Amino acid sequence: MIITHDIPWDKCLSHQLFPAIKKGWKDSKMKPIHFFWGLGSNNLKEIEQVKEKGEEWWYIDVGYITEQITRYPTPIINDYDKTYFRIVKGGMHMTSGKPGDGSRHTKLLQQGIDAEFKGWNTGECNHILLAPSSQTVCIYTHGLSQEDWIRQAGEEIRCYSDRLIRMRNKPRPNNEWWGTDIKDELKDCYALVTNMSLAAVDAVLNKVPVVTHSNNVCHKVSGPLAGINERTMPAREDMNVWLRSVANNQFTIQEIEDGTAYRLLND
């Protein structure tokens, strides 16, 4: 039995994704299978209830390497063929996906999406970029407010490095990062530190090593905070295998609807 936890806002993208799930996901009459879009509305509480019951659940959110949606004032998919969404079983991020034959990663490159590993920046680097997840994700992941996580992470960085720390929050209308591009802050960045933010994907695609939470999609290619001065920079071959795994865990709405997502994720 497929159960979609609907968001009570008619502009929410879940109203486009959940019908695709119901068409493309093989139903099971024997057990409930829950689907959540993000952590908004009442999802935090409902996810905990599902986990307590030991029932299967999947998390859906924006993709890792994708054409970006317009987020404000209402979410808009600008190009359905190039906009991908991640679907993860029992968590927010893919952490152990299969790389497959690489065809999906190749498709991203052919579509003109920035999906190429370009090496690591080993030249002059000036600062560490601290990029927290949203308030909701910080509470879900750590039981901490975003402010408390920022303070805690900053203090821990100071135990291992005296480099300048810059903070970059998620761009929101009227905050200081609105209208800015993270690539500008990655140009001379030594390392990026985050918990669950997809800023980590931006970093590794722009030559910047990362330190992430163990449940972040980039954790497999990140390093420990205690080793931030040495930085972890995986070999090109390892990065390409990781990119192939990422590409195999995100899908267009059409691929969700036609069963491609179900087949790959339940292989």
GROMACS .gro file of N, CA, C and O in nm, residues 130-134 146 150 167-172 175 177:
model
   60
  130LEU      N    1   3.183   2.750   0.590
  130LEU     CA    2   3.091   2.676   0.676
  130LEU      C    3   2.951   2.692   0.620
  130LEU      O    4   2.899   2.804   0.610
  131ALA      N    5   2.889   2.582   0.578
  131ALA     CA    6   2.760   2.587   0.509
  131ALA      C    7   2.658   2.498   0.581
  131ALA      O    8   2.651   2.378   0.555
  132PRO      N    9   2.581   2.555   0.670
  132PRO     CA   10   2.485   2.473   0.746
  132PRO      C   11   2.364   2.434   0.664
  132PRO      O   12   2.327   2.500   0.567
  133SER      N   13   2.301   2.327   0.707
  133SER     CA   14   2.170   2.291   0.653
  133SER      C   15   2.064   2.382   0.715
  133SER      O   16   2.092   2.461   0.805
  134SER      N   17   1.942   2.368   0.669
  134SER     CA   18   1.832   2.451   0.719
  134SER      C   19   1.804   2.420   0.866
  134SER      O   20   1.850   2.319   0.921
  146GLN      N   21   1.979   2.550   1.406
  146GLN     CA   22   2.085   2.584   1.311
  146GLN      C   23   2.190   2.670   1.378
  146GLN      O   24   2.311   2.651   1.358
  150ILE      N   25   2.590   2.583   1.403
  150ILE     CA   26   2.693   2.672   1.349
  150ILE      C   27   2.798   2.703   1.455
  150ILE      O   28   2.918   2.697   1.430
  167MET      N   29   3.097   3.204   0.668
  167MET     CA   30   2.970   3.133   0.681
  167MET      C   31   2.882   3.164   0.560
  167MET      O   32   2.875   3.279   0.516
  168ARG      N   33   2.821   3.061   0.505
  168ARG     CA   34   2.724   3.082   0.396
  168ARG      C   35   2.598   3.004   0.426
  168ARG      O   36   2.599   2.880   0.430
  169ASN      N   37   2.491   3.075   0.447
  169ASN     CA   38   2.362   3.011   0.470
  169ASN      C   39   2.291   2.990   0.337
  169ASN      O   40   2.337   3.036   0.232
  170LYS      N   41   2.181   2.921   0.340
  170LYS     CA   42   2.102   2.900   0.219
  170LYS      C   43   2.046   3.035   0.173
  170LYS      O   44   1.992   3.111   0.255
  171PRO      N   45   2.058   3.068   0.046
  171PRO     CA   46   2.000   3.194  -0.003
  171PRO      C   47   1.849   3.195   0.014
  171PRO      O   48   1.780   3.103  -0.032
  172ARG      N   49   1.800   3.295   0.082
  172ARG     CA   50   1.657   3.314   0.100
  172ARG      C   51   1.626   3.460   0.069
  172ARG      O   52   1.710   3.548   0.091
  175ASN      N   53   1.784   3.769   0.268
  175ASN     CA   54   1.903   3.748   0.351
  175ASN      C   55   2.027   3.788   0.269
  175ASN      O   56   2.019   3.814   0.149
  177TRP      N   57   2.271   3.638   0.147
  177TRP     CA   58   2.319   3.548   0.042
  177TRP      C   59   2.225   3.542  -0.078
  177TRP      O   60   2.256   3.478  -0.177
   0.00000   0.00000   0.00000
